[in-house]
CSV table of C-alpha atoms in Angstrom, one decimal:
chain,number,residue,atom,x,y,z
A,1,ASP,CA,78.1,-4.1,31.9
A,2,THR,CA,75.4,-6.4,33.2
A,3,GLU,CA,72.5,-3.9,33.2
A,4,VAL,CA,69.5,-3.0,31.1
A,5,THR,CA,69.1,0.7,31.2
A,6,GLN,CA,65.7,2.4,30.5
A,7,THR,CA,65.0,6.1,30.0
A,8,PRO,CA,63.2,8.1,31.1
A,9,LYS,CA,62.4,6.7,34.6
A,10,HIS,CA,59.1,8.6,34.7
A,11,LEU,CA,57.0,10.1,32.0
A,12,VAL,CA,53.7,12.0,32.0
A,13,MET,CA,52.0,12.6,28.7
A,14,GLY,CA,48.7,13.8,27.4
A,15,MET,CA,46.5,11.7,25.1
A,16,THR,CA,47.6,13.7,22.0
A,17,ASN,CA,51.3,13.5,22.7
A,18,LYS,CA,54.0,11.5,21.0
A,19,LYS,CA,56.8,10.1,23.1
A,20,SER,CA,59.4,7.3,23.1
A,21,LEU,CA,60.7,5.0,25.7
A,22,LYS,CA,64.3,3.8,25.3
A,23,CYS,CA,66.1,0.7,26.4
A,24,GLU,CA,69.8,-0.1,26.1
A,25,GLN,CA,71.9,-3.1,27.0
A,26,HIS,CA,75.6,-4.0,26.3
A,27,MET,CA,75.5,-7.6,27.4
A,28,GLY,CA,75.6,-8.9,23.8
A,29,HIS,CA,72.0,-10.1,24.1
A,30,ARG,CA,70.2,-10.6,20.8
A,31,ALA,CA,66.7,-11.0,22.3
A,32,MET,CA,64.9,-8.0,23.7
A,33,TYR,CA,61.4,-7.6,25.2
A,34,TRP,CA,58.8,-5.1,26.2
A,35,TYR,CA,56.5,-5.9,29.1
A,36,LYS,CA,53.7,-3.8,30.6
A,37,GLN,CA,53.0,-4.0,34.3
A,38,LYS,CA,50.0,-2.6,36.1
A,39,ALA,CA,50.2,-2.1,39.9
A,40,LYS,CA,50.1,-5.3,41.9
A,41,LYS,CA,49.9,-7.4,38.7
A,42,PRO,CA,52.5,-9.5,36.9
A,43,PRO,CA,54.3,-8.2,33.9
A,44,GLU,CA,52.5,-8.8,30.6
A,45,LEU,CA,54.4,-9.5,27.4
A,46,MET,CA,54.0,-7.0,24.6
A,47,PHE,CA,56.7,-7.6,22.1
A,48,VAL,CA,59.7,-9.8,21.5
A,49,TYR,CA,62.6,-9.0,19.2
A,50,SER,CA,65.1,-11.7,18.2
A,51,TYR,CA,68.2,-10.7,16.1
A,52,GLU,CA,66.6,-7.2,15.7
A,53,LYS,CA,63.5,-8.6,14.1
A,54,LEU,CA,60.0,-8.6,15.6
A,55,SER,CA,59.2,-12.2,16.5
A,56,ILE,CA,56.2,-11.8,18.9
A,57,ASN,CA,53.5,-9.1,19.0
A,58,GLU,CA,50.9,-10.0,21.7
A,59,SER,CA,48.1,-8.2,19.9
A,60,VAL,CA,49.2,-4.9,21.2
A,61,PRO,CA,47.2,-1.8,19.9
A,62,SER,CA,48.9,0.1,17.1
A,63,ARG,CA,49.3,3.2,19.4
A,64,PHE,CA,52.4,1.3,20.7
A,65,SER,CA,55.1,0.9,18.0
A,66,PRO,CA,58.3,-0.9,18.8
A,67,GLU,CA,61.6,-0.4,17.1
A,68,CYS,CA,64.9,-2.2,17.4
A,69,PRO,CA,67.5,0.0,15.5
A,70,ASN,CA,70.5,-2.2,16.5
A,71,SER,CA,71.4,-5.1,18.7
A,72,SER,CA,71.8,-2.9,21.8
A,73,LEU,CA,68.8,-0.6,21.5
A,74,LEU,CA,65.1,-1.0,21.8
A,75,ASN,CA,62.5,1.7,21.6
A,76,LEU,CA,58.8,1.9,22.2
A,77,HIS,CA,57.1,4.8,20.4
A,78,LEU,CA,53.9,6.0,22.0
A,79,HIS,CA,51.1,7.9,20.2
A,80,ALA,CA,47.5,8.8,21.2
A,81,LEU,CA,47.6,6.8,24.4
A,82,GLN,CA,44.7,6.3,26.7
A,83,PRO,CA,44.6,6.8,30.5
A,84,GLU,CA,44.3,3.0,30.9
A,85,ASP,CA,47.8,2.7,29.3
A,86,SER,CA,49.3,4.2,32.4
A,87,ALA,CA,51.6,1.5,33.8
A,88,LEU,CA,55.2,0.5,34.4
A,89,TYR,CA,56.9,-0.4,31.1
A,90,LEU,CA,59.7,-2.9,31.5
A,91,CYS,CA,62.4,-3.7,29.0
A,92,ALA,CA,64.2,-7.0,29.2
A,93,SER,CA,67.0,-8.8,27.3
A,94,SER,CA,68.4,-12.3,27.1
A,95,GLN,CA,70.7,-14.4,25.1
A,96,VAL,CA,68.8,-16.1,22.3
A,97,GLY,CA,68.1,-19.6,23.6
A,98,SER,CA,68.8,-18.7,27.2
A,99,GLN,CA,65.3,-18.0,28.5
A,100,LYS,CA,67.0,-16.1,31.4
A,101,LEU,CA,65.7,-12.5,31.2
A,102,PHE,CA,67.3,-9.5,32.7
A,103,PHE,CA,64.9,-6.6,33.4
A,104,GLY,CA,65.5,-2.9,33.3
A,105,SER,CA,64.2,-0.6,36.1
A,106,GLY,CA,61.3,0.4,33.9
A,107,THR,CA,59.6,3.6,32.9
A,108,GLN,CA,56.6,4.6,35.0
A,109,LEU,CA,54.2,6.1,32.5
A,110,SER,CA,51.2,8.3,33.4
A,111,VAL,CA,48.7,9.3,30.7
A,112,LEU,CA,46.5,12.2,31.5
B,1,GLY,CA,48.6,-21.1,25.9
B,2,GLU,CA,50.5,-21.6,29.2
B,3,ASN,CA,48.5,-20.9,32.4
B,4,VAL,CA,50.5,-20.4,35.6
B,5,GLU,CA,48.7,-20.4,38.9
B,6,GLN,CA,50.4,-19.1,42.0
B,7,HIS,CA,49.4,-19.4,45.7
B,8,PRO,CA,49.1,-17.9,48.1
B,9,SER,CA,48.5,-14.3,46.9
B,10,THR,CA,49.7,-12.9,50.3
B,11,LEU,CA,51.9,-14.5,52.9
B,12,SER,CA,52.9,-13.1,56.3
B,13,VAL,CA,55.6,-14.8,58.4
B,14,GLN,CA,57.7,-13.9,61.4
B,15,GLU,CA,61.4,-13.3,61.0
B,16,GLY,CA,63.3,-16.5,61.1
B,17,ASP,CA,60.4,-18.7,59.9
B,18,SER,CA,60.3,-20.4,56.5
B,19,ALA,CA,58.1,-19.3,53.6
B,20,VAL,CA,56.8,-21.5,50.8
B,21,ILE,CA,55.2,-20.3,47.6
B,22,LYS,CA,53.7,-22.7,45.1
B,23,CYS,CA,53.0,-22.6,41.4
B,24,THR,CA,51.3,-24.9,39.0
B,25,TYR,CA,51.6,-24.8,35.2
B,26,SER,CA,49.5,-26.3,32.4
B,27,ASP,CA,51.9,-26.7,29.4
B,28,SER,CA,53.8,-30.0,29.7
B,29,ALA,CA,56.3,-28.6,27.2
B,30,SER,CA,57.4,-25.8,29.6
B,31,ASN,CA,61.0,-26.5,30.5
B,32,TYR,CA,62.3,-23.4,32.4
B,33,PHE,CA,60.9,-22.0,35.7
B,34,PRO,CA,62.3,-18.8,37.1
B,35,TRP,CA,61.4,-16.9,40.2
B,36,TYR,CA,61.5,-13.1,40.4
B,37,LYS,CA,61.5,-10.9,43.4
B,38,GLN,CA,60.1,-7.4,42.9
B,39,GLU,CA,60.4,-4.7,45.6
B,40,LEU,CA,58.1,-1.8,45.5
B,41,GLY,CA,59.0,0.5,42.6
B,42,LYS,CA,61.9,-1.7,41.5
B,43,ARG,CA,62.6,-4.1,38.7
B,44,PRO,CA,61.8,-7.8,38.8
B,45,GLN,CA,65.0,-9.5,39.9
B,46,LEU,CA,65.8,-13.1,39.1
B,47,ILE,CA,66.5,-14.9,42.3
B,48,ILE,CA,66.6,-18.5,41.3
B,49,ASP,CA,65.6,-20.7,38.3
B,50,ILE,CA,65.3,-24.3,37.5
B,51,ARG,CA,65.1,-26.4,34.3
B,52,SER,CA,62.9,-29.4,33.7
B,53,ASN,CA,65.8,-31.8,33.9
B,54,VAL,CA,66.5,-30.9,37.5
B,55,GLY,CA,64.3,-31.7,40.5
B,56,GLU,CA,65.7,-29.3,43.1
B,57,LYS,CA,68.1,-26.3,43.2
B,58,LYS,CA,69.4,-24.4,46.2
B,59,ASP,CA,71.2,-21.1,46.7
B,60,GLN,CA,71.9,-20.2,50.3
B,61,ARG,CA,68.5,-19.6,52.0
B,62,ILE,CA,66.5,-20.0,48.8
B,63,ALA,CA,65.5,-23.3,47.1
B,64,VAL,CA,63.2,-24.3,44.3
B,65,THR,CA,61.7,-27.7,43.8
B,66,LEU,CA,60.0,-29.0,40.6
B,67,ASN,CA,57.6,-31.9,40.2
B,68,LYS,CA,57.2,-32.4,36.4
B,69,THR,CA,54.6,-35.2,36.8
B,70,ALA,CA,52.3,-33.0,38.9
B,71,LYS,CA,53.4,-29.9,37.0
B,72,HIS,CA,54.1,-27.8,40.0
B,73,PHE,CA,57.1,-26.0,41.4
B,74,SER,CA,57.7,-24.3,44.7
B,75,LEU,CA,60.0,-21.6,46.2
B,76,HIS,CA,61.3,-22.1,49.7
B,77,ILE,CA,62.9,-19.3,51.7
B,78,THR,CA,64.4,-20.3,55.0
B,79,GLU,CA,65.4,-18.1,58.0
B,80,THR,CA,63.4,-15.2,56.5
B,81,GLN,CA,64.5,-11.6,57.1
B,82,PRO,CA,62.6,-8.4,56.8
B,83,GLU,CA,64.5,-7.6,53.6
B,84,ASP,CA,62.9,-10.6,52.0
B,85,SER,CA,59.6,-8.7,52.1
B,86,ALA,CA,58.6,-8.2,48.4
B,87,VAL,CA,56.3,-9.5,45.7
B,88,TYR,CA,57.5,-12.9,44.3
B,89,PHE,CA,56.5,-14.0,40.8
B,90,CYS,CA,56.9,-17.5,39.4
B,91,ALA,CA,57.0,-18.0,35.7
B,92,ALA,CA,57.2,-20.8,33.1
B,93,SER,CA,58.6,-20.8,29.6
B,94,ARG,CA,58.9,-23.4,26.8
B,95,TRP,CA,61.9,-23.5,24.6
B,96,ASN,CA,60.1,-22.6,21.3
B,97,SER,CA,57.9,-19.8,22.7
B,98,GLY,CA,60.2,-17.0,21.6
B,99,TYR,CA,61.5,-17.3,25.2
B,100,ALA,CA,58.5,-15.4,26.5
B,101,LEU,CA,57.8,-15.9,30.2
B,102,ASN,CA,54.3,-16.6,31.4
B,103,PHE,CA,54.0,-15.2,34.9
B,104,GLY,CA,51.9,-16.2,37.9
B,105,LYS,CA,49.9,-13.5,39.6
B,106,GLY,CA,52.4,-12.9,42.3
B,107,THR,CA,52.7,-13.5,46.1
B,108,SER,CA,53.1,-10.5,48.4
B,109,LEU,CA,55.4,-11.7,51.2
B,110,LEU,CA,55.7,-9.8,54.4
B,111,VAL,CA,58.3,-10.7,57.0
B,112,THR,CA,57.7,-9.1,60.4
B,113,PRO,CA,60.5,-8.6,62.9
């Protein structure tokens, strides 16, 4: 299996909702990432997990809460989001030390 | 932190012509330079990458060149086809950055038949 799978593909939520994005890979990668991508812009790094521990948090607001329950799964918990948080959320994984990232197809999030 | 500049922002070529996209980086410690292709509504897909100990790498119609002294690298696509139309992102990464990629702003390539 050489894919990074993200669910759901699309998500619409209100500003008071709580939702979670999920990411799964079975390539044995021990580094996993969350990126945010606005339309016609490059992906922006949010979080990096290495060996299931958070290693980088790019000053992301606390309404985004990442979780890495095991080496195959990465979650992003969302709470009290703002309309400007609407974007494509991309998960990626890599071997630790590889620098070669494999991206999932993303979750297109709309906050109303 | 690392700053990656990418030019041009848009590029239109005729089918069969070559396309060249250029990037410069600021951090001399960067050692890994991938290129991603992203079609509308799809994931960024790694198409080619190069490490700082190599000057050039080729894969069929795609090639990347790296000039470490000038801190710039380029993507070359020959014999372009309409299916090459997409947004292309360059990126740079240093080995001790937590493997985080710093992306350029992207180039929207349009190949017209």
